[in-house]
Coordinates of C-alpha atoms in Angstrom, one line a residue:
Chain A
X26 CA 133.8 61.6 112.6
X27 CA 133.4 58.7 109.7
X28 CA 136.8 58.3 108.9
X29 CA 138.3 58.3 112.6
X30 CA 134.9 55.7 113.3
X31 CA 136.1 53.9 110.5
X32 CA 140.0 53.5 111.8
X33 CA 138.8 52.9 114.6
X34 CA 136.6 49.4 113.8
X35 CA 140.0 48.6 112.0
X36 CA 142.6 48.7 114.1
X37 CA 140.7 48.1 117.9
X38 CA 140.7 44.1 118.0
X39 CA 144.0 43.9 117.0
X40 CA 145.2 47.3 119.9
X41 CA 142.8 46.1 122.3
X42 CA 145.1 42.9 122.7
X43 CA 148.0 45.3 123.1
X44 CA 146.1 47.0 125.8
X45 CA 145.5 43.7 127.5
X46 CA 148.4 42.8 127.6
X47 CA 149.9 46.0 129.4
X48 CA 147.2 46.5 131.5
X49 CA 146.5 44.8 134.9
X50 CA 143.0 44.4 134.6
X51 CA 140.5 44.4 132.3
X52 CA 138.9 47.9 133.5
X53 CA 142.0 49.3 132.9
X54 CA 142.4 48.2 129.0
X55 CA 139.0 49.6 128.3
X56 CA 140.4 53.1 129.7
X57 CA 143.8 52.5 128.3
X58 CA 141.8 51.9 124.6
X59 CA 139.9 55.5 125.3
X60 CA 143.1 57.6 126.1
X61 CA 145.1 56.0 122.9
X62 CA 143.3 56.4 120.7
X63 CA 142.0 60.0 121.4
X64 CA 146.0 60.2 121.0
X65 CA 146.1 59.2 118.3
X66 CA 143.3 61.4 116.7
X67 CA 144.4 64.4 118.2
X68 CA 147.9 63.4 116.5
X69 CA 147.7 62.0 113.3
X70 CA 149.1 65.6 112.0
X71 CA 152.0 64.6 113.3
X72 CA 152.5 61.1 111.5
X73 CA 154.5 61.6 108.2
X74 CA 154.9 58.6 106.6
X75 CA 158.1 57.1 109.3
X76 CA 157.3 53.2 109.4
X77 CA 154.3 51.7 109.2
X78 CA 151.2 53.2 110.3
X79 CA 150.0 50.5 112.4
X80 CA 153.6 50.3 114.5
X81 CA 152.9 54.3 115.1
X82 CA 149.5 53.4 116.5
X83 CA 151.1 50.8 119.1
X84 CA 154.0 53.1 120.3
X85 CA 151.2 55.3 121.1
X86 CA 148.8 52.7 123.2
X87 CA 152.2 51.3 124.5
X88 CA 152.8 54.9 125.9
X89 CA 150.0 55.4 126.4
X90 CA 149.6 51.8 128.7
X91 CA 153.1 53.2 130.3
X92 CA 152.2 56.4 130.9
X93 CA 149.9 55.2 134.1
X94 CA 152.8 53.7 136.2
X95 CA 155.0 56.2 135.3
X96 CA 154.9 58.8 139.1
X97 CA 154.6 55.2 141.0
X98 CA 156.9 55.0 143.4
X99 CA 158.0 51.0 143.1
X100 CA 157.9 49.1 146.1
X101 CA 158.0 45.7 145.3
X102 CA 159.1 43.3 147.5
X103 CA 162.0 40.7 145.4
X104 CA 161.3 37.2 146.3
X105 CA 164.7 35.2 145.5
X106 CA 163.3 32.3 144.5
X107 CA 162.8 34.0 141.2
X108 CA 165.8 34.1 140.0
X109 CA 166.3 30.6 140.2
X110 CA 166.2 29.2 136.9
X111 CA 162.9 26.9 136.0
X112 CA 163.5 23.3 134.9
X113 CA 160.6 21.0 133.3
X114 CA 158.8 21.0 130.6
X115 CA 155.2 21.8 128.7
X116 CA 153.1 20.3 126.8
X117 CA 152.4 23.7 124.6
X118 CA 149.1 22.9 123.4
X119 CA 147.0 22.1 126.9
X120 CA 147.4 25.9 127.1
X121 CA 144.9 28.5 127.1
X122 CA 146.0 31.8 125.3
X123 CA 143.1 33.6 128.4
X124 CA 145.8 31.9 131.0
X125 CA 149.0 33.0 129.6
X126 CA 147.2 36.2 129.2
X127 CA 145.5 36.4 133.1
X128 CA 148.6 35.8 134.4
X129 CA 150.5 38.9 132.4
X130 CA 148.4 40.7 134.6
X131 CA 148.8 39.6 137.3
X132 CA 152.9 40.0 137.3
X133 CA 153.8 43.4 139.3
X134 CA 153.8 46.3 136.8
X135 CA 157.5 46.4 136.0
X136 CA 158.0 42.7 135.2
X137 CA 155.2 43.0 133.1
X138 CA 156.4 46.0 130.8
X139 CA 159.7 44.5 131.0
X140 CA 158.3 41.2 129.6
X141 CA 155.9 42.4 126.9
X142 CA 157.9 45.3 125.9
X143 CA 161.4 43.0 125.2
X144 CA 159.8 39.6 124.7
X145 CA 156.2 40.7 122.5
X146 CA 156.8 44.0 121.1
X147 CA 160.6 43.6 120.1
X148 CA 162.0 46.3 121.9
X149 CA 165.5 45.9 123.4
X150 CA 167.8 45.7 126.9
X151 CA 169.2 49.4 125.9
X152 CA 165.5 50.7 124.6
X153 CA 163.5 49.4 127.8
X154 CA 165.7 50.8 130.0
X155 CA 165.6 54.3 128.4
X156 CA 161.4 54.3 128.1
X157 CA 161.0 53.3 131.3
X158 CA 164.1 54.8 132.9
X159 CA 165.2 51.8 134.6
X160 CA 169.0 50.6 134.2
X161 CA 169.8 48.6 131.4
X162 CA 171.2 45.8 134.4
X163 CA 167.3 46.2 136.0
X164 CA 165.8 45.8 132.7
X165 CA 167.9 42.1 132.7
X166 CA 167.1 41.6 136.2
X167 CA 163.4 42.4 135.5
X168 CA 163.4 40.5 132.5
X169 CA 164.2 37.3 134.2
X170 CA 162.2 37.3 136.9
X171 CA 159.1 37.8 135.2
X172 CA 160.1 35.1 133.9
X173 CA 160.7 32.5 136.2
X174 CA 157.1 33.7 137.8
X175 CA 155.3 32.8 134.6
X176 CA 157.1 29.4 134.4
X177 CA 156.5 28.7 137.9
X178 CA 152.7 29.3 137.5
X179 CA 152.2 27.6 133.5
X180 CA 154.3 24.9 136.0
X181 CA 152.4 24.8 138.5
X182 CA 148.7 24.6 136.5
X183 CA 150.5 21.9 134.4
X184 CA 150.9 19.7 136.9
X185 CA 147.7 20.0 138.8
X186 CA 145.8 19.4 135.3
X187 CA 148.0 16.3 134.5
X188 CA 146.9 15.4 138.0
X189 CA 143.8 15.1 137.1
X190 CA 143.8 13.6 134.1
X191 CA 145.7 10.7 135.4
Chain B
X235 CA 169.5 28.7 128.6
X236 CA 166.7 27.1 126.7
X237 CA 164.2 27.5 129.7
X238 CA 165.0 31.2 128.8
X239 CA 163.6 31.4 125.8
X240 CA 161.4 28.6 126.3
X241 CA 158.7 30.6 127.6
X242 CA 159.6 33.7 125.5
X243 CA 158.4 31.5 122.3
X244 CA 155.5 29.9 124.2
X245 CA 154.0 33.1 124.6
X246 CA 155.4 34.6 121.1
X247 CA 153.7 32.1 119.2
X248 CA 150.4 32.3 121.3
X249 CA 150.6 36.2 121.1
X250 CA 151.2 36.5 117.5
X251 CA 147.9 36.7 116.2
X252 CA 146.1 37.9 119.8
X253 CA 143.0 39.9 119.6
X254 CA 140.2 40.9 121.3
X255 CA 137.0 42.7 121.0
X256 CA 136.5 46.1 123.7
X257 CA 132.8 46.5 124.2
X258 CA 130.4 48.8 121.8
X259 CA 130.2 51.3 124.6
X260 CA 133.9 52.3 124.4
X261 CA 134.1 53.2 120.7
X262 CA 130.9 55.8 122.4
X263 CA 133.1 57.2 125.2
X264 CA 135.2 57.8 122.5
X265 CA 133.1 59.7 119.7
X266 CA 131.6 61.4 122.6
X267 CA 134.8 63.1 124.1
X268 CA 135.8 63.9 120.3
X269 CA 132.8 65.5 119.5
X270 CA 133.1 68.2 122.6
X271 CA 136.8 68.7 121.6
X272 CA 135.4 69.5 118.2
X273 CA 132.9 72.0 119.1
X274 CA 135.1 74.1 122.7
X275 CA 137.6 74.5 119.7
X276 CA 135.0 76.1 117.0
X277 CA 133.6 78.1 119.0
X278 CA 134.9 79.2 122.1
X279 CA 138.5 80.1 119.7
X280 CA 137.0 82.9 116.8
X281 CA 135.2 84.0 119.9
X282 CA 137.7 85.2 121.4
X283 CA 140.3 86.1 118.6
X284 CA 136.8 88.0 117.1
X285 CA 136.4 90.0 120.8
X286 CA 140.3 90.3 121.1
X287 CA 140.5 92.1 117.6
X288 CA 137.5 94.4 118.5
X289 CA 139.2 95.5 121.7
X290 CA 142.5 95.9 119.8
X291 CA 140.7 97.8 117.1
X292 CA 139.2 100.0 119.3
X293 CA 142.0 101.1 121.5
X294 CA 143.9 101.9 118.1
X295 CA 140.9 104.3 117.6
X296 CA 141.2 106.0 120.5
X297 CA 144.8 106.8 120.5
X298 CA 144.5 107.9 117.0
X299 CA 141.7 109.9 118.5
X300 CA 144.4 111.9 120.8
X301 CA 146.7 112.5 118.4
X302 CA 144.8 114.1 116.3
X303 CA 143.3 115.6 118.1
X304 CA 144.5 116.0 121.8
X305 CA 142.7 118.1 124.5
X306 CA 143.2 122.1 125.2
X307 CA 144.1 123.2 121.5
X308 CA 140.1 122.8 120.8
X309 CA 139.5 126.8 119.3
X310 CA 137.1 128.6 122.6
X311 CA 134.7 131.0 121.4
X312 CA 135.0 134.1 123.9
X313 CA 135.2 137.7 123.6
X314 CA 138.3 137.8 126.3
X315 CA 140.7 136.2 123.8
X316 CA 144.1 137.0 125.2
X317 CA 143.5 134.7 128.2
X318 CA 142.6 131.6 126.1
X319 CA 146.6 130.0 125.9
X320 CA 147.6 128.0 128.4
X321 CA 145.1 128.3 130.7
X322 CA 146.9 125.9 132.9
X323 CA 149.4 128.8 133.5
X324 CA 145.4 131.6 135.1
X325 CA 145.5 129.1 137.6
X326 CA 148.9 128.4 139.2
X327 CA 148.7 132.1 141.0
X328 CA 151.4 132.2 142.6
X329 CA 151.6 135.8 143.5
X330 CA 148.2 137.5 145.6
X331 CA 146.7 139.0 142.9
X332 CA 142.5 138.9 144.1
X333 CA 141.5 141.2 141.5
X334 CA 142.4 139.3 138.4
X335 CA 140.3 136.6 139.5
X336 CA 137.3 138.1 137.9
X337 CA 134.6 137.3 135.4
X338 CA 136.8 136.9 132.5
X339 CA 139.5 134.0 133.6
X340 CA 136.2 132.3 134.7
X341 CA 134.4 132.1 131.6
X342 CA 137.9 131.8 129.5
X343 CA 138.2 128.9 131.9
X344 CA 134.9 127.6 132.6
X345 CA 134.4 127.4 128.2
X346 CA 138.5 125.4 128.3
X347 CA 137.4 122.8 130.5
X348 CA 133.6 122.7 129.2
X349 CA 135.7 121.5 126.3
X350 CA 137.9 119.3 127.1
X351 CA 135.5 118.0 129.0
X352 CA 133.4 117.1 126.1
X353 CA 136.3 115.0 124.4
X354 CA 136.7 113.0 127.7
X355 CA 133.4 112.1 128.2
X356 CA 133.5 110.9 124.6
X357 CA 136.6 108.4 125.3
X358 CA 135.1 107.3 128.5
X359 CA 132.4 105.9 125.8
X360 CA 134.5 104.1 123.6
X361 CA 136.6 102.9 126.7
X362 CA 133.6 101.8 128.7
X363 CA 132.3 100.5 125.5
X364 CA 135.7 98.4 125.3
X365 CA 135.6 96.9 129.1
X366 CA 131.2 96.0 128.1
X367 CA 132.6 94.1 125.4
X368 CA 135.6 92.1 127.5
X369 CA 132.9 92.0 130.2
X370 CA 130.4 90.5 128.0
X371 CA 132.7 87.9 126.2
X372 CA 133.5 86.5 130.3
X373 CA 129.7 86.1 130.4
X374 CA 129.2 84.7 127.1
X375 CA 132.2 82.1 127.6
X376 CA 130.6 81.0 130.6
X377 CA 127.6 80.1 130.0
X378 CA 129.1 78.6 126.3
X379 CA 130.4 76.0 128.7
X380 CA 127.4 75.1 130.0
X381 CA 126.2 74.7 126.5
X382 CA 129.4 71.7 125.7
X383 CA 128.6 70.4 129.0
X384 CA 125.1 69.0 128.9
X385 CA 124.8 66.1 126.7
X386 CA 124.8 65.7 123.2
X387 CA 122.3 63.4 121.3
X388 CA 122.9 59.9 121.2
X389 CA 124.3 59.2 117.5
X390 CA 123.2 56.6 115.2
X391 CA 124.2 53.1 115.1
X392 CA 127.6 53.0 112.7
X393 CA 127.7 50.4 109.5
X394 CA 128.7 46.9 110.2
X395 CA 131.9 47.4 108.4
X396 CA 134.2 44.7 107.1
X397 CA 136.4 42.9 109.7
X398 CA 139.0 41.8 107.6
X399 CA 142.3 42.1 109.4
X400 CA 143.9 42.8 106.0
X401 CA 142.7 44.7 104.7
X402 CA 145.2 47.8 104.0
X403 CA 144.4 51.1 104.8
X404 CA 143.7 52.9 101.6
X405 CA 144.6 56.4 100.3
X406 CA 140.5 56.6 100.7
X407 CA 140.9 56.2 104.9
X408 CA 144.2 58.0 105.8
X409 CA 143.3 61.2 103.6
X410 CA 139.7 62.9 105.2
X411 CA 141.2 62.1 108.6
X412 CA 144.1 64.1 107.9
X413 CA 141.8 67.4 106.7
X414 CA 139.6 66.8 109.4
X415 CA 142.8 67.2 111.7
X416 CA 143.8 70.3 109.7
X417 CA 140.6 72.1 109.8
X418 CA 140.8 72.2 114.3
X419 CA 144.1 72.2 114.7
X420 CA 144.9 76.3 114.4
X421 CA 144.9 78.4 116.7
X422 CA 145.2 76.1 119.9
X423 CA 147.1 76.4 121.9
X424 CA 146.2 80.0 122.9
X425 CA 146.3 81.1 127.2
X426 CA 143.5 83.1 128.2
X427 CA 144.0 84.1 132.1
X428 CA 142.0 86.2 134.5
X429 CA 143.8 88.0 137.0
X430 CA 143.3 90.5 140.2
X431 CA 145.9 92.1 142.9
X432 CA 146.6 94.7 144.9
X433 CA 148.6 97.5 143.8
X434 CA 151.3 99.8 145.4
X435 CA 151.8 103.7 144.0
X436 CA 154.4 105.9 144.3
X437 CA 157.2 108.0 142.4
X438 CA 160.7 107.3 142.1
X439 CA 161.0 110.7 142.5
X440 CA 161.0 112.6 145.7
X441 CA 158.3 115.4 144.7
X442 CA 154.6 115.7 144.1
X443 CA 152.3 115.1 141.9
X444 CA 150.1 118.5 142.2
X445 CA 152.3 121.1 143.3
X446 CA 155.8 122.0 143.6
X447 CA 155.1 123.4 147.0
X448 CA 154.3 119.8 148.3
X449 CA 157.3 118.7 147.2
X450 CA 158.9 118.2 151.4
X451 CA 155.3 116.3 152.2
X452 CA 155.0 113.0 153.4
X453 CA 153.3 111.1 151.4
X454 CA 151.6 107.2 151.2
X455 CA 150.2 104.7 148.9
X456 CA 147.1 103.1 149.9
X457 CA 146.4 100.0 148.6
X458 CA 144.0 99.3 145.7
X459 CA 143.6 96.4 143.1
X460 CA 143.3 96.3 139.5
X461 CA 141.3 93.2 137.8
X462 CA 141.6 91.9 134.1
X463 CA 142.7 89.4 131.9
X464 CA 144.9 88.4 129.1
X465 CA 145.2 86.4 126.2
X466 CA 148.8 84.5 125.3
X467 CA 150.2 83.3 122.6
X468 CA 152.7 80.7 122.3
X469 CA 155.7 82.1 119.5
X470 CA 158.1 79.3 120.5
X471 CA 158.5 76.9 122.7
X472 CA 159.4 79.2 125.9
X473 CA 158.5 82.2 124.3
X474 CA 154.8 83.7 124.6
X475 CA 153.5 87.3 123.6
X476 CA 150.3 88.6 125.6
X477 CA 148.1 91.2 125.6
X478 CA 145.1 91.8 127.6
X479 CA 142.9 94.2 129.2
X480 CA 142.7 95.5 133.1
X481 CA 141.5 98.4 135.2
X482 CA 143.5 99.3 137.1
X483 CA 143.3 102.2 140.2
X484 CA 145.8 103.9 142.1
X485 CA 145.4 106.2 145.9
X486 CA 148.1 107.7 147.4
X487 CA 147.8 110.9 149.9
X488 CA 149.9 114.0 150.8
X489 CA 149.8 115.0 154.9
X490 CA 150.4 117.3 156.7
X491 CA 148.7 119.7 154.5
X492 CA 147.5 122.6 156.7
X493 CA 144.1 124.0 155.0
X494 CA 143.1 127.9 155.9
X495 CA 139.2 128.4 156.2
X496 CA 139.9 132.4 155.4
X497 CA 142.5 134.5 154.5
X498 CA 143.5 133.9 150.6
X499 CA 142.8 131.7 148.2
X500 CA 145.9 129.5 147.7
X501 CA 145.5 127.0 144.6
X502 CA 147.6 124.1 143.7
X503 CA 148.9 123.9 140.6
X504 CA 147.9 120.8 139.0
X505 CA 144.4 120.9 140.7
X506 CA 141.1 122.3 139.6
X507 CA 138.7 122.1 141.9
X508 CA 134.6 121.6 142.1
X509 CA 133.2 124.8 140.4
X510 CA 136.4 126.4 140.5
X511 CA 136.5 126.9 144.1
X512 CA 140.2 127.2 145.3
X513 CA 140.8 126.4 148.0
X514 CA 143.6 127.7 150.7
X515 CA 146.5 125.4 151.4
X516 CA 150.0 125.1 152.5
X517 CA 152.0 123.1 153.0
X518 CA 152.7 122.7 156.7
X519 CA 156.0 122.5 158.0
X520 CA 155.4 119.9 160.6
X521 CA 152.9 117.4 161.8
X522 CA 151.9 119.8 164.8
X523 CA 149.0 122.3 163.7
X524 CA 150.4 124.8 162.5
X525 CA 149.7 128.0 164.4
X526 CA 147.4 131.1 163.5
X527 CA 149.3 133.1 161.1
X528 CA 149.3 136.6 160.0
X529 CA 146.4 138.8 158.5
X530 CA 144.5 138.2 155.3
X531 CA 145.0 140.4 152.2
X532 CA 141.6 141.9 153.2
X533 CA 142.0 142.7 156.4
X534 CA 139.5 140.0 157.2
X535 CA 140.0 138.3 161.0
X536 CA 142.4 136.2 161.0
X537 CA 142.9 132.7 159.1
X538 CA 142.4 129.4 161.6
X539 CA 143.9 126.5 160.3
X540 CA 143.7 122.8 160.8
X541 CA 145.6 119.7 159.1
X542 CA 144.5 117.9 156.5
X543 CA 145.0 115.6 153.7
X544 CA 145.3 115.8 149.8
X545 CA 144.1 112.6 148.4
X546 CA 144.8 111.9 144.3
X547 CA 143.2 108.6 143.2
X548 CA 144.1 107.7 139.4
X549 CA 142.3 105.3 137.1
X550 CA 143.3 103.6 134.4
X551 CA 142.5 101.2 131.5
X552 CA 145.4 99.2 131.1
X553 CA 146.6 97.3 127.1
X554 CA 149.3 95.7 128.2
X555 CA 152.0 93.9 125.5
X556 CA 154.3 91.5 126.5
X557 CA 156.5 88.7 126.1
X558 CA 157.1 85.8 128.8
X559 CA 160.1 83.9 128.5
X560 CA 159.9 80.8 130.9
X561 CA 162.9 80.2 133.1
X562 CA 161.9 77.2 134.3
X563 CA 159.0 73.9 134.0
X564 CA 158.2 72.0 136.4
X565 CA 155.0 71.2 138.5
X566 CA 155.1 75.3 139.7
X567 CA 156.7 77.8 136.2
X568 CA 159.6 80.3 136.3
X569 CA 158.7 82.9 133.6
X570 CA 160.0 86.6 133.2
X571 CA 158.4 88.8 131.3
X572 CA 159.0 92.7 130.1
X573 CA 156.4 94.4 127.7
X574 CA 154.9 97.8 127.7
X575 CA 151.4 99.0 128.1
X576 CA 149.1 102.1 127.0
X577 CA 147.4 103.3 130.1
X578 CA 144.2 105.1 129.6
X579 CA 142.9 107.9 131.8
X580 CA 139.7 106.2 133.5
X581 CA 139.0 108.2 136.6
X582 CA 140.9 110.9 138.3
X583 CA 139.7 112.4 141.7
X584 CA 141.0 114.8 143.9
X585 CA 140.2 115.6 146.9
X586 CA 141.1 117.9 150.2
X587 CA 139.5 117.1 154.0
X588 CA 140.8 118.3 156.5
X589 CA 138.4 118.2 160.3
X590 CA 137.6 121.7 160.2
X591 CA 136.3 122.1 156.3
X592 CA 134.0 119.9 154.1
X593 CA 135.4 117.6 152.2
X594 CA 136.1 119.3 148.3
X595 CA 136.9 118.0 145.4
X596 CA 138.3 118.5 141.8
X597 CA 140.4 116.5 139.5
X598 CA 144.2 116.9 138.2
X599 CA 144.5 118.9 134.7
X600 CA 148.4 117.1 134.5
X601 CA 147.1 113.5 134.2
X602 CA 147.5 112.6 129.8
X603 CA 144.6 111.5 128.9
X604 CA 146.8 108.8 127.1
X605 CA 150.1 107.9 128.6
X606 CA 152.5 104.5 128.4
X607 CA 154.3 102.5 131.2
X608 CA 157.3 99.8 130.9
X609 CA 156.3 96.3 132.5
X610 CA 159.0 93.5 133.9
X611 CA 158.3 90.9 136.7
X612 CA 157.9 87.4 137.7
X613 CA 155.9 85.0 136.7
X614 CA 155.3 82.2 138.9
X615 CA 152.2 79.6 137.6
X616 CA 151.6 76.0 139.7
X617 CA 149.6 73.4 137.0
X618 CA 146.1 72.1 138.8
X619 CA 145.6 70.1 135.7
X620 CA 146.5 69.4 132.0
X621 CA 144.8 73.2 131.7
X622 CA 144.1 74.6 134.1
X623 CA 147.5 77.0 136.2
X624 CA 147.3 79.3 139.0
X625 CA 149.1 82.3 138.8
X626 CA 151.4 84.6 140.7
X627 CA 153.1 87.5 139.4
X628 CA 154.6 90.0 141.0
X629 CA 154.7 93.5 138.5
X630 CA 157.0 96.6 138.6
X631 CA 155.6 99.5 136.0
X632 CA 157.6 102.3 135.2
X633 CA 155.2 104.9 134.1
X634 CA 156.2 107.3 131.4
X635 CA 154.9 110.4 130.4
X636 CA 152.4 110.2 132.7
X637 CA 152.2 114.7 133.3
X638 CA 152.5 116.7 131.2
X639 CA 155.8 118.7 130.5
X640 CA 155.2 121.0 132.9
X641 CA 154.9 119.5 136.0
X642 CA 157.9 119.2 137.1
X643 CA 159.8 115.7 136.6
X644 CA 158.2 113.1 138.6
X645 CA 158.5 109.5 138.1
X646 CA 155.8 107.3 139.0
X647 CA 155.7 103.8 138.6
X648 CA 153.5 100.6 140.2
X649 CA 154.4 98.0 141.6
X650 CA 151.8 94.8 141.5
X651 CA 150.7 91.4 142.4
X652 CA 148.6 90.1 140.2
X653 CA 147.2 86.2 141.2
X654 CA 144.4 84.8 138.9
X655 CA 143.5 81.1 136.9
X656 CA 144.6 80.6 133.4
X657 CA 143.4 78.3 130.9
X658 CA 144.8 76.6 128.0
X659 CA 142.9 75.4 125.1

């Protein structure tokens, strides 16, 4: 038991961050973390030095997060204007991480998953298409849409704050 | 296309070192679940192993006992020695030989029957021990489930650890984790199931189990039941081996038996009735009341008769050993099942009933104590949850060496539709 607790204490912060990125709420992220760690402890004998241990655990966390959505049918309303490319630049310093996290959680599930996997966790479109069972084209367009939504939101807030500070 | 990369870069920068602390509660929940899993594994599994092991050993002893000491060959201390051998032939009187059915035969028969009965009783005791152990197993199992689901005492607070994220994993941290896991991971995948279901008994050859003179009588099987449990162990991804214990009873009726209230006793070949009474029966040619015929041997008044039926009820304790091969694995799994069972005779009753005579009961004397069956069937499993399945298994079991050699070549079988639940450990 002690060894398991030690492992938890060492890695829970990093892995909880992963959970937060992939979930649509704080509550869901907590559930994910629990399930992921139970899986990690159960499967630990299967880890055979294939790459970094932290990476192995992270993959389990991501899989646990994705499994939640596997059985959902996807009826997402696609708004055409999300396909347009945004234009303005934004002052990075002013945007807090919490806000970025919040808007990621607000994304439709599929967009969020693809964005996280491609941009933050280094999966290729091919790998994403295999894991999520979608076509590579869908993966690419989901990514584009995710980027646009995020950009729009950031800009909207930024313009608001800029307006206020003037 | 800088814009695309812009958002990517923004997120990558900001999330590079992003960490968040979960609430302490989360660890508490995880550790409670770990305790539960550990307890379940270490208590339930060895217990089942022990129970199954004991049942297997006991059945082996009984089988050996049967082999070394078969019935019908125990020496009988009696002065009428010439009548001892093969007492069965004594009872299958086809000639009317009234004077010979007298005390010598009765006494040798009596002794022989008593000896055989004692042996059977000893076996019955063994068999009932097995059933009571397995029944105990099932009741212990449910009380253990209760023990596990009661809340555990609160864990003592864990010491504060150095939360430096740069800490690399040392062997000291990793090793105990691996060792703990090894000790609890053996035998994790045993599946225990219970089943019950209706049984239909039949004969592939047209003939009677009781007496060749009834070979043309119509028979019908009554619906009876079988119930028991199985333990399955996966050998490969698709193949499982399983064994278990169940009780199966079969019942069938032979119709159109003409029962005479007077006249000569004409015994039924493979049946011994209580108190050695010998009934007076014949197979009726048709379904109507047989006519009053003939005069009796000793010139007693004409015999009257009525239609009756003979019911045979057989019960076995069955120990199957079967292989289960998975054909289809979706929400509903389909398996093909094949194997063999050892059957220990547990119940053997014959009753003769008709409108005009009181019911006479006895037992068949041509049933072997230990016999076998070859089994084949299909299994349909439906996943109710990750660990619990609902099963439906129609099975065809063809019996082998059910009867002693002398009693004709019948081919009994039984069909069962077993339903039940299984739980994966």
